[in-house]
PDB file of C-alpha atoms and ligand atoms in Angstrom:
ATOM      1  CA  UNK A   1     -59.566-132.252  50.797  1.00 90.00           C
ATOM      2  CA  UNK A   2     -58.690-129.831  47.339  1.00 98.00           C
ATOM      3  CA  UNK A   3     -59.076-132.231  44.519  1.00 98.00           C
ATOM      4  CA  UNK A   4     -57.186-131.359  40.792  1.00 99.00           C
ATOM      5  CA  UNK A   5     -58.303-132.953  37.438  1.00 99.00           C
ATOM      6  CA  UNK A   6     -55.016-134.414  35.512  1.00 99.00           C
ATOM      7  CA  UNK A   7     -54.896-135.495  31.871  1.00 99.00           C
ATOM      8  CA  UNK A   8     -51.759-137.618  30.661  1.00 99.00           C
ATOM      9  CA  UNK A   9     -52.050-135.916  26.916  1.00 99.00           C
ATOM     10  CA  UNK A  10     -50.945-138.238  23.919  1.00 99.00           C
ATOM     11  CA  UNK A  11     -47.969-137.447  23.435  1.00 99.00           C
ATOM     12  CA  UNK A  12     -47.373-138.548  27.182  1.00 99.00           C
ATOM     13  CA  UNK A  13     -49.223-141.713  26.264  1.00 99.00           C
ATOM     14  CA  UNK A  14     -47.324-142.546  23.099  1.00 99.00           C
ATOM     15  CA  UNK A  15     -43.860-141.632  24.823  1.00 98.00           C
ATOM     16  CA  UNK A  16     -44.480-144.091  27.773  1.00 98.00           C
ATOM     17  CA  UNK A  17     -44.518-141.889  30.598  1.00 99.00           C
ATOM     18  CA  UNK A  18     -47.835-142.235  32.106  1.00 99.00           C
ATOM     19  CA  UNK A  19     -45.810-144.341  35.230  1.00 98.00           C
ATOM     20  CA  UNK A  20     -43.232-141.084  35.119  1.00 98.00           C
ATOM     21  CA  UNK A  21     -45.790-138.983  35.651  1.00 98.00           C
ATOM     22  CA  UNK A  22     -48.112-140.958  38.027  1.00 98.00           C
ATOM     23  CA  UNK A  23     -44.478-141.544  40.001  1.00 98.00           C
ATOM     24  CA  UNK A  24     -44.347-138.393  40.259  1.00 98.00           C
ATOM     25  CA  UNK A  25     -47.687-137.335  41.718  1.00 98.00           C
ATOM     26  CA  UNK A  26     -47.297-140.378  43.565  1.00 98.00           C
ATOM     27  CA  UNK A  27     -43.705-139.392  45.579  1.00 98.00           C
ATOM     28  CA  UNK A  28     -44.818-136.085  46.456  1.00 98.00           C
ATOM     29  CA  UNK A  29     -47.534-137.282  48.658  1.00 98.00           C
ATOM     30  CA  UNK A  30     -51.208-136.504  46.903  1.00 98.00           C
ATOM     31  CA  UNK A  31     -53.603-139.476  46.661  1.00 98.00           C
ATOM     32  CA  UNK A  32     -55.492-140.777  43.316  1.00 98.00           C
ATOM     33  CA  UNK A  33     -58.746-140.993  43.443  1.00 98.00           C
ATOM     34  CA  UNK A  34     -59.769-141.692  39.986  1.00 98.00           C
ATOM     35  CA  UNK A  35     -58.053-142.716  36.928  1.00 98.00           C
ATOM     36  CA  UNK A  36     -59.107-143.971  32.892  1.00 98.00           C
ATOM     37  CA  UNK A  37     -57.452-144.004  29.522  1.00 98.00           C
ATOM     38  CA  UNK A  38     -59.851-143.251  27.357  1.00 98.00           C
ATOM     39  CA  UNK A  39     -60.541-142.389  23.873  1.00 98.00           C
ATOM     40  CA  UNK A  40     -61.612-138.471  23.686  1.00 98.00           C
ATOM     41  CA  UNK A  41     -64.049-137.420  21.966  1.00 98.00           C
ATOM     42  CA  UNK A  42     -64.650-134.227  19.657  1.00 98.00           C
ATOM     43  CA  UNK A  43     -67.809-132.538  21.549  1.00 98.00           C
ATOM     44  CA  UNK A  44     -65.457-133.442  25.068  1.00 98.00           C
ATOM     45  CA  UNK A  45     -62.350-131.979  23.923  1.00 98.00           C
ATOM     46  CA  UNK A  46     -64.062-129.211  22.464  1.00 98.00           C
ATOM     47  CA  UNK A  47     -65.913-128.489  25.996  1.00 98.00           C
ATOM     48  CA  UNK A  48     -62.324-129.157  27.997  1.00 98.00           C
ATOM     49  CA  UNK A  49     -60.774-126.356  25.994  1.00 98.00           C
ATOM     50  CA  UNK A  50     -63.938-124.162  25.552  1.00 98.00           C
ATOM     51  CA  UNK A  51     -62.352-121.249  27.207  1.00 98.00           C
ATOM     52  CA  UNK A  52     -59.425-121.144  24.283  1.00 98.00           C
ATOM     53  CA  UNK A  53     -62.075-121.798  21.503  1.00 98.00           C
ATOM     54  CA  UNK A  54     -61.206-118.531  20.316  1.00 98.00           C
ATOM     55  CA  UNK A  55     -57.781-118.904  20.035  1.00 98.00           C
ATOM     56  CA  UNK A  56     -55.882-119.835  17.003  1.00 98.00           C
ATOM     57  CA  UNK A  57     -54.402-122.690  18.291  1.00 98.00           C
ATOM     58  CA  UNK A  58     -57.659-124.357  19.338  1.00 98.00           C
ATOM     59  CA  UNK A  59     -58.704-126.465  16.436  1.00 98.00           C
ATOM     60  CA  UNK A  60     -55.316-127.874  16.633  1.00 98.00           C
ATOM     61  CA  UNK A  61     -55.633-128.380  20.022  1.00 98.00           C
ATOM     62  CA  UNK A  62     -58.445-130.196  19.811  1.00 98.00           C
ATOM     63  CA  UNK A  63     -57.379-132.153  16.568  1.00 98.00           C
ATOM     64  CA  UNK A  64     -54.120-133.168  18.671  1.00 98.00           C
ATOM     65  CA  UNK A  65     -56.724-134.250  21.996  1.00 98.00           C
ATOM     66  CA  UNK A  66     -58.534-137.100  19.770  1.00 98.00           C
ATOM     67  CA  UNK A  67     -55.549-138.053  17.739  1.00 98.00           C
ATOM     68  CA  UNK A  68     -54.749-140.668  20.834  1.00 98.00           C
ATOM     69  CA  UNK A  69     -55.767-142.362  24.102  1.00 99.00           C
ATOM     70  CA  UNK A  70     -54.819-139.790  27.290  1.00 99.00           C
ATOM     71  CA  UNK A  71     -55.016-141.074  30.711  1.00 99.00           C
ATOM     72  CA  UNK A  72     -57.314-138.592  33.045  1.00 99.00           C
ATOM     73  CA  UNK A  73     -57.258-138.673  36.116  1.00 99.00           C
ATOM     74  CA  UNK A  74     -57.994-137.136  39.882  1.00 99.00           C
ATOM     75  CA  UNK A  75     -55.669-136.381  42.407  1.00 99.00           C
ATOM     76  CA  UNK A  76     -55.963-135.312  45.898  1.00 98.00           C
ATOM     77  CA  UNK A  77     -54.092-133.255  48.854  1.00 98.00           C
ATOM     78  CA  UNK A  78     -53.382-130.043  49.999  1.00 98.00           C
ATOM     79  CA  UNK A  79     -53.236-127.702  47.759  1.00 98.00           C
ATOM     80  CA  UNK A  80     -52.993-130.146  44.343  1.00 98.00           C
ATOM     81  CA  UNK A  81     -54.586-127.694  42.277  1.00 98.00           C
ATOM     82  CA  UNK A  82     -51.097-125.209  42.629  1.00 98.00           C
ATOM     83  CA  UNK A  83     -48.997-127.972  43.368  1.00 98.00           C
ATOM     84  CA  UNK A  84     -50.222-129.663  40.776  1.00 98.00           C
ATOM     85  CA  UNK A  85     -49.405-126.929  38.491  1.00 98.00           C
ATOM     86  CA  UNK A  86     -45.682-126.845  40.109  1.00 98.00           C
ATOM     87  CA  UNK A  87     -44.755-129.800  39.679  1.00 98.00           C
ATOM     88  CA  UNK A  88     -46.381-129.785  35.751  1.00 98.00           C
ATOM     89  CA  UNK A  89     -44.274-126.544  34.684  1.00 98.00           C
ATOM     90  CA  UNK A  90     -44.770-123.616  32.586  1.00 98.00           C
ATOM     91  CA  UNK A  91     -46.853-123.819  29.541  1.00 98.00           C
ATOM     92  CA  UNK A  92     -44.251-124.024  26.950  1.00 98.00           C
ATOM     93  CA  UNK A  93     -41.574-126.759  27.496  1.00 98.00           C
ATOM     94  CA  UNK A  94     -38.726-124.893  26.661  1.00 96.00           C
ATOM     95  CA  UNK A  95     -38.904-122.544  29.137  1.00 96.00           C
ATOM     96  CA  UNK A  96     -40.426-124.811  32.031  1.00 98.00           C
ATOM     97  CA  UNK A  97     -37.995-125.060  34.636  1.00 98.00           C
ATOM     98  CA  UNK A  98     -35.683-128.838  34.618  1.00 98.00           C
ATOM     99  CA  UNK A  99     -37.301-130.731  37.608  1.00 98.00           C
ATOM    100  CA  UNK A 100     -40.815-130.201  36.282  1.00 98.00           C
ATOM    101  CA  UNK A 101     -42.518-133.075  33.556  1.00 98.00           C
ATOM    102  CA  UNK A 102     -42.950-130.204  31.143  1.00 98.00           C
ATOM    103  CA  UNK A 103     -39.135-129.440  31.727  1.00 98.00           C
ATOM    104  CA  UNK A 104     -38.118-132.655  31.852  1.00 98.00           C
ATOM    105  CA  UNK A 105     -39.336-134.280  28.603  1.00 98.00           C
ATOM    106  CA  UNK A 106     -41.462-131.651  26.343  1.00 98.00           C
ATOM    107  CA  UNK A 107     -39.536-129.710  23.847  1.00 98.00           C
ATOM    108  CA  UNK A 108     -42.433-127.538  22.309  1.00 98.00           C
ATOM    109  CA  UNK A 109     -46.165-125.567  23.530  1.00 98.00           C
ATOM    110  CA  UNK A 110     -47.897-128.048  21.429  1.00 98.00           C
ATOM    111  CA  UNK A 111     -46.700-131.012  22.744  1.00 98.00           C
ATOM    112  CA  UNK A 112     -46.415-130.268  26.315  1.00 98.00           C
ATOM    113  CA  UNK A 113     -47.731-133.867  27.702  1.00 98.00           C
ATOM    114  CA  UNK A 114     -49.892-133.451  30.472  1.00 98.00           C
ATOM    115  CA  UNK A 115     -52.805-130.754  31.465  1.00 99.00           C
ATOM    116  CA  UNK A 116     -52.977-130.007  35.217  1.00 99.00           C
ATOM    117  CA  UNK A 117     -56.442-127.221  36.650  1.00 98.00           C
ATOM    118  CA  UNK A 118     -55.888-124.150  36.832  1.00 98.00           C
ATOM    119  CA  UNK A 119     -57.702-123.325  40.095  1.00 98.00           C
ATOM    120  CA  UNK A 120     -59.971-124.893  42.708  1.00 98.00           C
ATOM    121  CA  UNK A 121     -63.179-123.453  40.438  1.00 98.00           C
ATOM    122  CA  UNK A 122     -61.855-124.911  37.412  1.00 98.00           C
ATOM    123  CA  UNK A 123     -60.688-128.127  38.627  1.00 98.00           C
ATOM    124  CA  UNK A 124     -64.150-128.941  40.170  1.00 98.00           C
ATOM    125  CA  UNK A 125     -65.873-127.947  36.349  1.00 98.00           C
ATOM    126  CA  UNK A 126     -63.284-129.979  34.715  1.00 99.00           C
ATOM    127  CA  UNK A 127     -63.572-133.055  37.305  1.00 99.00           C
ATOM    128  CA  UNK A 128     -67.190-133.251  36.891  1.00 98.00           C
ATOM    129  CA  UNK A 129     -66.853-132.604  32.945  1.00 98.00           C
ATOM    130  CA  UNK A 130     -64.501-135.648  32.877  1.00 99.00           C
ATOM    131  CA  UNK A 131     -65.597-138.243  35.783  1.00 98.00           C
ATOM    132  CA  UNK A 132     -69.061-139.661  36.859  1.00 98.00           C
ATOM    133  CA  UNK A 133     -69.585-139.546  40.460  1.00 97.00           C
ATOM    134  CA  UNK A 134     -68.744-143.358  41.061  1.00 98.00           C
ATOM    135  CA  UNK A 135     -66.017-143.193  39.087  1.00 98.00           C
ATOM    136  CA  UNK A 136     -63.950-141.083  42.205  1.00 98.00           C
ATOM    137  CA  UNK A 137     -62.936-143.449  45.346  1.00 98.00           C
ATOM    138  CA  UNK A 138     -62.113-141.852  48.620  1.00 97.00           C
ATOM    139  CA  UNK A 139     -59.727-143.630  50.888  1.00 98.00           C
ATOM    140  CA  UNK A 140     -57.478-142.673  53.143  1.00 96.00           C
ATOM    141  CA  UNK A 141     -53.947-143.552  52.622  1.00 95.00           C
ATOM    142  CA  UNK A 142     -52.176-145.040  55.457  1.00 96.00           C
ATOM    143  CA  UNK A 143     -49.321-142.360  54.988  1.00 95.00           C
ATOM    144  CA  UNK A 144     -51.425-139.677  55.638  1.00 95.00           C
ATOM    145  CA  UNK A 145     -49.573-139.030  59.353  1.00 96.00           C
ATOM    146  CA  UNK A 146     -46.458-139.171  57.987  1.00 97.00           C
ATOM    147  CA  UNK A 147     -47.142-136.812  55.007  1.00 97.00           C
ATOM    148  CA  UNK A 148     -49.406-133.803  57.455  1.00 97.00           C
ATOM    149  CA  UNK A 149     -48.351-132.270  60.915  1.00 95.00           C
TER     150      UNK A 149
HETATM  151  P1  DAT B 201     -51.842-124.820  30.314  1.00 54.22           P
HETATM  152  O1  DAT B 201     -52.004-126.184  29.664  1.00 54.22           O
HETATM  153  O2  DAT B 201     -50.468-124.638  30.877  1.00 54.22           O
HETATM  154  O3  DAT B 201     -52.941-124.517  31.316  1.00 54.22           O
HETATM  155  P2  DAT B 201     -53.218-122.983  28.521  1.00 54.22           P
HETATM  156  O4  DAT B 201     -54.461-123.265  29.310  1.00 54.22           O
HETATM  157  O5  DAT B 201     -52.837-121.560  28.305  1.00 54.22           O
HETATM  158  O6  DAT B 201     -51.951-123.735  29.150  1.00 54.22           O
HETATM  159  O7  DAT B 201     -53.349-123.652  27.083  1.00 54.22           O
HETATM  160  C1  DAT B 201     -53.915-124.953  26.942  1.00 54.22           C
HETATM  161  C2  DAT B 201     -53.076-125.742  25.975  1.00 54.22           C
HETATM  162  O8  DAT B 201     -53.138-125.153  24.701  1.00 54.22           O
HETATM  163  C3  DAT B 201     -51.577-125.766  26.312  1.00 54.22           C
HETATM  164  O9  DAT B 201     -51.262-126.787  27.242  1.00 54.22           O
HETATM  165  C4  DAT B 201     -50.972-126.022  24.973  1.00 54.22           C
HETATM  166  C5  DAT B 201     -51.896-125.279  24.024  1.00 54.22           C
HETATM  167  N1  DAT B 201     -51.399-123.936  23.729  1.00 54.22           N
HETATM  168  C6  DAT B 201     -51.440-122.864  24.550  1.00 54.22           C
HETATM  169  N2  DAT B 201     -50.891-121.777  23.972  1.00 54.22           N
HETATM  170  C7  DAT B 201     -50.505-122.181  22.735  1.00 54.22           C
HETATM  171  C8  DAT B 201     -49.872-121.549  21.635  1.00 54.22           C
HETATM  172  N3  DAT B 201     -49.523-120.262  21.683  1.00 54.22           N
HETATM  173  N4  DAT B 201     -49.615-122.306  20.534  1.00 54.22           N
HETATM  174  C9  DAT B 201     -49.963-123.595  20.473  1.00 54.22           C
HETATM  175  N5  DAT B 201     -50.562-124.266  21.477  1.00 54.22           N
HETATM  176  C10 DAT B 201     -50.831-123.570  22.593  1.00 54.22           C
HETATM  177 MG1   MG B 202     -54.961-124.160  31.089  1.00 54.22          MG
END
């Protein structure tokens, strides 16, 4: 089963919608397999977002990423990593389409509440980056034959 590595950023945290988005993940059928609020630190963020470190926005980024707790976590189904992604929205809020959590409740690129993986490569790097091994439970939700032909 395609796993996807989600992060509830701070501003999601601070707002109160970590149950909006979990809801949300939740209702659409994909399981959770692993899930911590945590304190980030520098040398983690700085990995998470090491393929924007030269960008101009990254020390920001990365100042913003410690600034709070986030809540990361691991969901599974088929095809999470794009569905994921769908159901997070376009990068910058004001364009993501109304229906998505980006389009829903963000207003601006910089505070656009939640990261979702990119692809099943980079979700893989970023769920071992961010969870140890025994911190990921596989079960088998009793839905399942209701959710897959
Ligand atoms: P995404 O989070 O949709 O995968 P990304 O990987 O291109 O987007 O960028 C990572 C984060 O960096 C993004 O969620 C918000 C921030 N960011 C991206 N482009 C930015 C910009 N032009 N100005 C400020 N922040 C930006
Ligand atoms: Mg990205």
């Amino acid at each position: 089963m395609e796993r996807t590595f989600i992060m509830i950023k701070p501003d999601g945290v601070q707002r109160g919608l970590v149950g909006e988005v979990i809801s949300r993940f939740e209702r659409k059928g994909f399981t959770l397999v692993g899930m911590k609020l945590m304190a980030v630190s520098r040398e983690l963020a700085e990995k998470h977002y090491g393929v924007h470190k030269d960008k101009p926005f990254f020390a920001g980024l990365v100042e913003f990423i410690i600034s709070s707790p986030v809540v990361a976590m691991v969901w599974e189904g088929d095809s999470v990593v794009t569905s994921g992604r769908t159901l997070i929205g376009a990068t910058n809020p004001i364009s993501s389409a109304p229906g998505t959590i980006r389009g829903d409740f963000g207003i601006t690129i910089g505070r656009n509440l939640i990261h979702g993986s990119d692809a099943i490569e980079t979700a893989q790097q970023e769920i071992a980056l961010w969870f140890k091994e025994d911190e990921l439970t596989s079960w088998e939700s009793s839905t399942k034959g209701w959710l897959y032909e």
